[in-house]
PDB file of C-alpha atoms and ligand atoms in Angstrom:
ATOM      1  CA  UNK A   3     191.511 189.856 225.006  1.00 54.00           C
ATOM      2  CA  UNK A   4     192.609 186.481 225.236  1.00 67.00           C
ATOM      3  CA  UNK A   5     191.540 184.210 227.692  1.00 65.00           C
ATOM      4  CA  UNK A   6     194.753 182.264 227.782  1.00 75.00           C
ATOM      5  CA  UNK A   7     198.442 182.816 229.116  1.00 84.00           C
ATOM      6  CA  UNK A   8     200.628 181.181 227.238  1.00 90.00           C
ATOM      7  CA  UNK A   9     204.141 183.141 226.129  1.00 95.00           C
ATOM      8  CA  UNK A  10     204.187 182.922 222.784  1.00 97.00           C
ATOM      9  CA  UNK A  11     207.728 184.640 222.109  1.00 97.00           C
ATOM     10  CA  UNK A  12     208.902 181.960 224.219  1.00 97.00           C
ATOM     11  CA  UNK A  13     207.322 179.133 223.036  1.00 98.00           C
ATOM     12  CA  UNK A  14     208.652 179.991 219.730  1.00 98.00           C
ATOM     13  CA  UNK A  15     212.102 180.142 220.908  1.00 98.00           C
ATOM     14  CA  UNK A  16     211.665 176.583 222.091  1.00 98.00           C
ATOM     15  CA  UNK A  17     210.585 175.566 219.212  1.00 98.00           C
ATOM     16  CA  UNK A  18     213.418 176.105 216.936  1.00 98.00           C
ATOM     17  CA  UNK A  19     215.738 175.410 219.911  1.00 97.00           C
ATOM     18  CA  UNK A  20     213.964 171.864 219.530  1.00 96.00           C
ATOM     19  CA  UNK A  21     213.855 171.884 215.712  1.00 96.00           C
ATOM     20  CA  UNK A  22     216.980 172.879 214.714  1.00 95.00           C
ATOM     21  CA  UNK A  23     219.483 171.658 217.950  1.00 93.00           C
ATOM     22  CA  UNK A  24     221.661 168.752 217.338  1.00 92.00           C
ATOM     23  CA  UNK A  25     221.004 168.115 213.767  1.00 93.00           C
ATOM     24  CA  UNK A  26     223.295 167.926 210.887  1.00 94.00           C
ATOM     25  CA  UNK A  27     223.881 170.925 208.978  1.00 93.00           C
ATOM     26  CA  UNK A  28     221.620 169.709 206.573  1.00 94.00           C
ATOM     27  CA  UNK A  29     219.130 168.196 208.501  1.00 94.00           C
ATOM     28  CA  UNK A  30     219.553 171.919 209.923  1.00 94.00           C
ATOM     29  CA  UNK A  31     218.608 173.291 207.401  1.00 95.00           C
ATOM     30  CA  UNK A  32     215.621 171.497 206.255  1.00 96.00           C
ATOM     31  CA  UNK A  33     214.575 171.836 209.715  1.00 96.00           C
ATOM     32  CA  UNK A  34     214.899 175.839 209.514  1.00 97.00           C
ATOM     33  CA  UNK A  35     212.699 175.649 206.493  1.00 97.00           C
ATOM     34  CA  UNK A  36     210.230 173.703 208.478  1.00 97.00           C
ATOM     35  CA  UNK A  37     210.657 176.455 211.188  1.00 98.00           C
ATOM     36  CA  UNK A  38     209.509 179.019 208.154  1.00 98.00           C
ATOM     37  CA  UNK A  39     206.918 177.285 207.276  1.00 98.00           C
ATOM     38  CA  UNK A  40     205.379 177.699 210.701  1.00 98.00           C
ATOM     39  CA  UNK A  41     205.751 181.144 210.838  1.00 98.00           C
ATOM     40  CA  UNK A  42     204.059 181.277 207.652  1.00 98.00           C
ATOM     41  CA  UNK A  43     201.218 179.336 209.471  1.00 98.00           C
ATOM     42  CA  UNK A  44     200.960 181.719 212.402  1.00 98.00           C
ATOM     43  CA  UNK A  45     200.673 184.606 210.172  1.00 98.00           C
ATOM     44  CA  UNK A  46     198.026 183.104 208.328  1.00 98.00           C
ATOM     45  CA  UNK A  47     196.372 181.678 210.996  1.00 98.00           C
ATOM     46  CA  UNK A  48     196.084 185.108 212.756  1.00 98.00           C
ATOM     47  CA  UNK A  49     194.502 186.443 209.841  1.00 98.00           C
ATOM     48  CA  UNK A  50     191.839 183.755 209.720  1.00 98.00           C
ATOM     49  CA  UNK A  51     191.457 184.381 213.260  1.00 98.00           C
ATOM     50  CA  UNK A  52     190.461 187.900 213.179  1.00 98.00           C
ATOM     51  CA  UNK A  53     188.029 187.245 209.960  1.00 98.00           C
ATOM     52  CA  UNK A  54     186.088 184.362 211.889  1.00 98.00           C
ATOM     53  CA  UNK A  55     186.235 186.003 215.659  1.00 97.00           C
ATOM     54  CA  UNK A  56     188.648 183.246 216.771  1.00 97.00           C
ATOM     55  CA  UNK A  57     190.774 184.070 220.213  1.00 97.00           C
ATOM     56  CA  UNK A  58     194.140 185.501 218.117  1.00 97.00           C
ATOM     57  CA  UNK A  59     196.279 184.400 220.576  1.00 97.00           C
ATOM     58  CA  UNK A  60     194.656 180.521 220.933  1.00 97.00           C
ATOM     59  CA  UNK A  61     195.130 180.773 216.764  1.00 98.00           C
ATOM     60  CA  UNK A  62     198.471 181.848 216.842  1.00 98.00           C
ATOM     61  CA  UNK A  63     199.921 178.988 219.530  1.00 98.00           C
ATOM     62  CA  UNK A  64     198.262 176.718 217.967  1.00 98.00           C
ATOM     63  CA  UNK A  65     199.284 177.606 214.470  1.00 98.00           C
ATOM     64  CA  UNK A  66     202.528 177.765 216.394  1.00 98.00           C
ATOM     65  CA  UNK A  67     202.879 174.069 217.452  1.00 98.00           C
ATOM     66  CA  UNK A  68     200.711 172.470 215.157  1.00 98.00           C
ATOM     67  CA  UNK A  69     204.569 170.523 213.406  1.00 98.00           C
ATOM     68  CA  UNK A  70     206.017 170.729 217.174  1.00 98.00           C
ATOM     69  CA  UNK A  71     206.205 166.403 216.878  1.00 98.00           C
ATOM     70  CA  UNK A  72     207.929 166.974 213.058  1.00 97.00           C
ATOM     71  CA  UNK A  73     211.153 165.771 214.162  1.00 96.00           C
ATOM     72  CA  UNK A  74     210.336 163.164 216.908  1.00 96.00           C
ATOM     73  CA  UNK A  75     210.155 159.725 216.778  1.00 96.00           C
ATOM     74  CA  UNK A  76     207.185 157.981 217.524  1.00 97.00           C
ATOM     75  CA  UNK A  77     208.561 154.635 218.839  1.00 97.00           C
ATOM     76  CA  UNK A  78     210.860 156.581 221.515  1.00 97.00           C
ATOM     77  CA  UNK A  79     208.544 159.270 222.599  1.00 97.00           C
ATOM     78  CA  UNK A  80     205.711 156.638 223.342  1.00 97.00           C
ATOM     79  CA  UNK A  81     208.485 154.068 225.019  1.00 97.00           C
ATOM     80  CA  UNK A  82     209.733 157.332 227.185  1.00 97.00           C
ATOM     81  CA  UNK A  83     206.197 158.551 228.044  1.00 97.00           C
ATOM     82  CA  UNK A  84     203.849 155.768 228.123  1.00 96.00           C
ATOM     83  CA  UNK A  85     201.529 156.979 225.478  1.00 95.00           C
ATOM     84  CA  UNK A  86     200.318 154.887 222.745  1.00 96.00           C
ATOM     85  CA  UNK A  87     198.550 156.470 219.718  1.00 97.00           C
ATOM     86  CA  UNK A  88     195.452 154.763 218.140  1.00 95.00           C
ATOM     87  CA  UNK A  89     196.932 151.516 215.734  1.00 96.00           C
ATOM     88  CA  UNK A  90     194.475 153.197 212.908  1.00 94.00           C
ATOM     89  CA  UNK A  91     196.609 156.290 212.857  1.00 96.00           C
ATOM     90  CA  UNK A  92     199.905 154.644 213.253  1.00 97.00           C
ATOM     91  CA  UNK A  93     199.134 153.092 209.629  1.00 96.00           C
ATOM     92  CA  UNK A  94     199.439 156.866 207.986  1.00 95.00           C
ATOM     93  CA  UNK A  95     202.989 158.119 208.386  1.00 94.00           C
ATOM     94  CA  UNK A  96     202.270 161.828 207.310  1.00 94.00           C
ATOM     95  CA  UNK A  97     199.623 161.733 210.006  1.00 97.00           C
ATOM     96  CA  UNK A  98     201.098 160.353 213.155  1.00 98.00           C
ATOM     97  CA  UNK A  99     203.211 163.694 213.875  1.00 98.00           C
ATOM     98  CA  UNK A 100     199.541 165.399 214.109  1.00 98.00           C
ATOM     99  CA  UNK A 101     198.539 162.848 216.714  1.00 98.00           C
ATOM    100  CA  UNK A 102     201.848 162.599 218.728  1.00 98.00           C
ATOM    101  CA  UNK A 103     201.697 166.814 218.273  1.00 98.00           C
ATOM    102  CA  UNK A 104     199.243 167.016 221.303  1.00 98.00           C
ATOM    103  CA  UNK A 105     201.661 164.616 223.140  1.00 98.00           C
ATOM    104  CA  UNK A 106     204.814 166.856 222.784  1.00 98.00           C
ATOM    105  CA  UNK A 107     202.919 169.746 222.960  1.00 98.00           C
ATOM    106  CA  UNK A 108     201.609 169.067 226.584  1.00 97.00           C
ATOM    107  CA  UNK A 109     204.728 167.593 227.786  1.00 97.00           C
ATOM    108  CA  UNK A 110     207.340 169.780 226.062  1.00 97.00           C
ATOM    109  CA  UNK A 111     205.420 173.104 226.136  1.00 97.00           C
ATOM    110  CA  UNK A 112     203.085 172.653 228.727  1.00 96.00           C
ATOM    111  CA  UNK A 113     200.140 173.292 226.596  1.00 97.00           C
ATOM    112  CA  UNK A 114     196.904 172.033 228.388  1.00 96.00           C
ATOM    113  CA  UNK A 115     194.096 174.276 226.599  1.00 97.00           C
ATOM    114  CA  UNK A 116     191.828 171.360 224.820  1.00 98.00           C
ATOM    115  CA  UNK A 117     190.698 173.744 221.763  1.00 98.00           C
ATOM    116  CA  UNK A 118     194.924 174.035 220.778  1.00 98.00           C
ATOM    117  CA  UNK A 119     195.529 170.525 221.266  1.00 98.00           C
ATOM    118  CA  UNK A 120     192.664 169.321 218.847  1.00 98.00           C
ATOM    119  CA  UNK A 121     193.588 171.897 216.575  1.00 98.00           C
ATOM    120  CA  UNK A 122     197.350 170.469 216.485  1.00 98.00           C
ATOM    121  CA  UNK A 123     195.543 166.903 216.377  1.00 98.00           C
ATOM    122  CA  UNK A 124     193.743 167.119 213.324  1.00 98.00           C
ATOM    123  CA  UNK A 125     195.889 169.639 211.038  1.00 98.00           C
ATOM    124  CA  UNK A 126     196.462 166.914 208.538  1.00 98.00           C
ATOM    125  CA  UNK A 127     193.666 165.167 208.387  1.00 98.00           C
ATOM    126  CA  UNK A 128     190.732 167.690 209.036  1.00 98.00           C
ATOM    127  CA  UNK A 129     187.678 165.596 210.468  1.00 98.00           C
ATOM    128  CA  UNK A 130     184.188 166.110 210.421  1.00 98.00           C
ATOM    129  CA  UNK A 131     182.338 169.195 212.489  1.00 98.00           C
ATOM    130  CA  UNK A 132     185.756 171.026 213.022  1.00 98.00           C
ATOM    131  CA  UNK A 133     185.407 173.913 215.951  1.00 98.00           C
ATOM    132  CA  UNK A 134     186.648 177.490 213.872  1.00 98.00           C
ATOM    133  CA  UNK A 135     190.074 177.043 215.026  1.00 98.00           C
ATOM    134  CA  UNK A 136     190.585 173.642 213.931  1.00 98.00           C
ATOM    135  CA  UNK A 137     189.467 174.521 210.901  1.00 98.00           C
ATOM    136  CA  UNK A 138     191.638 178.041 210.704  1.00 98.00           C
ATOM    137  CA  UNK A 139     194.852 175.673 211.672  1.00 98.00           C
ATOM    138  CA  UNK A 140     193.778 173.027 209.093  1.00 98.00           C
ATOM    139  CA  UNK A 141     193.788 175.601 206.097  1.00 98.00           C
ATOM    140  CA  UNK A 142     196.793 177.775 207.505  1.00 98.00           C
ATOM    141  CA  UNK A 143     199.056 174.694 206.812  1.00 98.00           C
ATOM    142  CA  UNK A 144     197.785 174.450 203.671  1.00 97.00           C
ATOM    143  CA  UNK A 145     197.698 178.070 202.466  1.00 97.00           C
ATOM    144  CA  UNK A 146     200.185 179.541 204.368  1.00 98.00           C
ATOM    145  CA  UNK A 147     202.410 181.745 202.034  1.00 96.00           C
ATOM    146  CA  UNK A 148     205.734 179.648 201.910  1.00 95.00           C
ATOM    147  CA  UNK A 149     203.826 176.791 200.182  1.00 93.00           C
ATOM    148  CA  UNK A 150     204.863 176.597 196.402  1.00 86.00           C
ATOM    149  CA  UNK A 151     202.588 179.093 194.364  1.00 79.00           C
ATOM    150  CA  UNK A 152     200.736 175.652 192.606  1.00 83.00           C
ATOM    151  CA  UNK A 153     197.357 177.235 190.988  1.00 87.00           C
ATOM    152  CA  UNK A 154     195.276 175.746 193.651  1.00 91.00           C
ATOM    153  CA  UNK A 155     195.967 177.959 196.040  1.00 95.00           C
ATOM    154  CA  UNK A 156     195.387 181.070 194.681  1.00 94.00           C
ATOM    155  CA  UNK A 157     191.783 180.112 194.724  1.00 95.00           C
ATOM    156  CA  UNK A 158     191.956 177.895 198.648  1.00 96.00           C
ATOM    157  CA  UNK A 159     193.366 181.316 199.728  1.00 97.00           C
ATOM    158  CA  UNK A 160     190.779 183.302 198.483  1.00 97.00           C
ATOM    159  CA  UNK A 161     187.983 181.084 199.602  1.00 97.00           C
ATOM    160  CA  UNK A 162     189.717 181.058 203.445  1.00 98.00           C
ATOM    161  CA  UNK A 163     189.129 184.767 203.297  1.00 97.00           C
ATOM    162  CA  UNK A 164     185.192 184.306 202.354  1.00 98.00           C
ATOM    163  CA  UNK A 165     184.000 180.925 203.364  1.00 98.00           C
ATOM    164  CA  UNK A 166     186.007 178.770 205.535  1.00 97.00           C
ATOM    165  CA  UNK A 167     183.864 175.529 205.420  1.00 98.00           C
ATOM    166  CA  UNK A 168     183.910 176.226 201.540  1.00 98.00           C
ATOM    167  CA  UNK A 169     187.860 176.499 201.594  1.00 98.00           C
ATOM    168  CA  UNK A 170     187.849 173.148 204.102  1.00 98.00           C
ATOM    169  CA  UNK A 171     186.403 171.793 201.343  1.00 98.00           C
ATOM    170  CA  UNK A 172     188.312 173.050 198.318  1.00 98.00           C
ATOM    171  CA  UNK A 173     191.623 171.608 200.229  1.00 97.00           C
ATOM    172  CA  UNK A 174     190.242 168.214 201.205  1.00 98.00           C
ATOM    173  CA  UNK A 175     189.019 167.595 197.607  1.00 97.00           C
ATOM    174  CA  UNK A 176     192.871 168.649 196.731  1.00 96.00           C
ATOM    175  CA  UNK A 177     194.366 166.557 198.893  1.00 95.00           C
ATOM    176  CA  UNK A 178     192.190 163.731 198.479  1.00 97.00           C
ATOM    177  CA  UNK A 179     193.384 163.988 194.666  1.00 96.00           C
ATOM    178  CA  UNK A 180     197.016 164.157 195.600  1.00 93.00           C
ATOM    179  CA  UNK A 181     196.429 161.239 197.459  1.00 93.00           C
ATOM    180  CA  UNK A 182     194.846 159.270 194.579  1.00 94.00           C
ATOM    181  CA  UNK A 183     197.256 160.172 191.998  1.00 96.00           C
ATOM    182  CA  UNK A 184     200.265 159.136 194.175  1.00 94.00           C
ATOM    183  CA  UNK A 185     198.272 155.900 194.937  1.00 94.00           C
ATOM    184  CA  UNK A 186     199.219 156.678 198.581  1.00 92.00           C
ATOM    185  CA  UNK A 187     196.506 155.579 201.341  1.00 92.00           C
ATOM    186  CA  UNK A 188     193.919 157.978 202.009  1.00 95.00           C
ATOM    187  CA  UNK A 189     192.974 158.286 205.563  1.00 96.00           C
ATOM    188  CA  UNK A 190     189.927 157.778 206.860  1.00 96.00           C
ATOM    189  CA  UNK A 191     189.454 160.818 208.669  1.00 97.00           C
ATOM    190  CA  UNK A 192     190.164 162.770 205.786  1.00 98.00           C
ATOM    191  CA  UNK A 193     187.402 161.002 203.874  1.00 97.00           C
ATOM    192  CA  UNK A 194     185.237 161.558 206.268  1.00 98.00           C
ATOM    193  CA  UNK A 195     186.026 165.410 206.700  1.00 98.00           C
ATOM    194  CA  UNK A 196     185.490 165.850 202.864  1.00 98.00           C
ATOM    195  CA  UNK A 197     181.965 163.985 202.948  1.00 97.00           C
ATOM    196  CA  UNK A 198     181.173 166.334 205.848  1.00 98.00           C
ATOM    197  CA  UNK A 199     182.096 169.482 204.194  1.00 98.00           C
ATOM    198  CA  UNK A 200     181.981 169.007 200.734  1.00 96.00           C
ATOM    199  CA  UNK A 201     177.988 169.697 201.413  1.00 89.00           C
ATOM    200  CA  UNK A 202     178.403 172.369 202.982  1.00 83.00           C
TER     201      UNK A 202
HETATM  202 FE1  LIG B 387     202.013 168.977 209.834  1.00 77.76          FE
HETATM  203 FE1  LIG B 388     202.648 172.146 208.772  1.00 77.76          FE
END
């Protein structure tokens, strides 16, 4: 049993009502294959949930909204709602929709539950001394079926399945290498996760 009440079916509809609504047929598009990918993570992140004893249903809404700020815009959501994210995060593009993702997700979804919102929070970063279900959302996104078959994941998927501080691992040191070899700028909270874990 779960111990929250959120409607899931519902919540979903939303969602793509919100991704996919007004766009360009391309834009459209890309934003249906964003849609997928979620999915993908929901799936994923349900099967995590069951290995590690995680509430299915938290897993699932979170895994849910975890992209739900993909296709805002920072400046006007903070202007319309007051909210100002941390000037450290704002300097990592890839990361801010994380950050803003607890945002939308309370004020767009009505999501109040504190273990979902973290786990939307840090999806792209990971951080150190992750509950389970930030960690399950952290490596659904990663491993989540859709993404392109690179070598890589054939072992992070097998490692979610035994060892999920192990597979929190495996993906930070992957990412951290992406990183590097686009000489993009690594954030710190990713550092930090992978000098937390990678002992582990
Ligand atoms: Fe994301
Ligand atoms: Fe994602």
């Amino acid at each position: 049993m779960s111990n929250i009440n959120y409607n899931f079916e519902q919540l979903k509809q939303q969602l793509h009502k919100n991704f996919t609504s007004g766009k360009t047929p391309k834009d459209a598009a890309y934003a249906e294959k964003r849609f997928t990918h979620t999915l993908g993570v929901v799936e994923t992140a349900e099967k995590l949930a069951k290995i590690y004893g995680v509430d299915v249903e938290k897993a699932r809404i979170a895994a849910l909204l975890h992209d739900c700020a993909k296709f805002h815009k920072y400046n006007d959501f903070s202007r319309k709602h007051g909210i100002k994210l941390d000037e450290e995060i704002l300097k990592y593009p890839k990361v801010i929709h994380s950050f803003l993702g607890v945002f939308v997700a309370k004020v767009e979804y009505g999501i109040e539950d504190v273990e979902i919102l973290n786990a939307i929070k840090y999806h792209t970063t990971g951080k150190p001394d992750m509950t389970v279900l930030e960690k399950i959302v952290y490596l659904a996104d990663a491993i989540e079926p859709g993404r392109e078959e690179y070598e890589y994941l054939i072992e992070g998927r097998k490692l979610a399945n035994e060892d999920l501080d192990k597979a929190v691992a495996f993906i930070l040191e992957r990412t951290i290498k992406y990183v590097k070899e686009r000489k993009l700028e690594l954030c710190y909270l990713t550092e930090d996760a992978y000098e937390w874990y990678r002992k582990k």
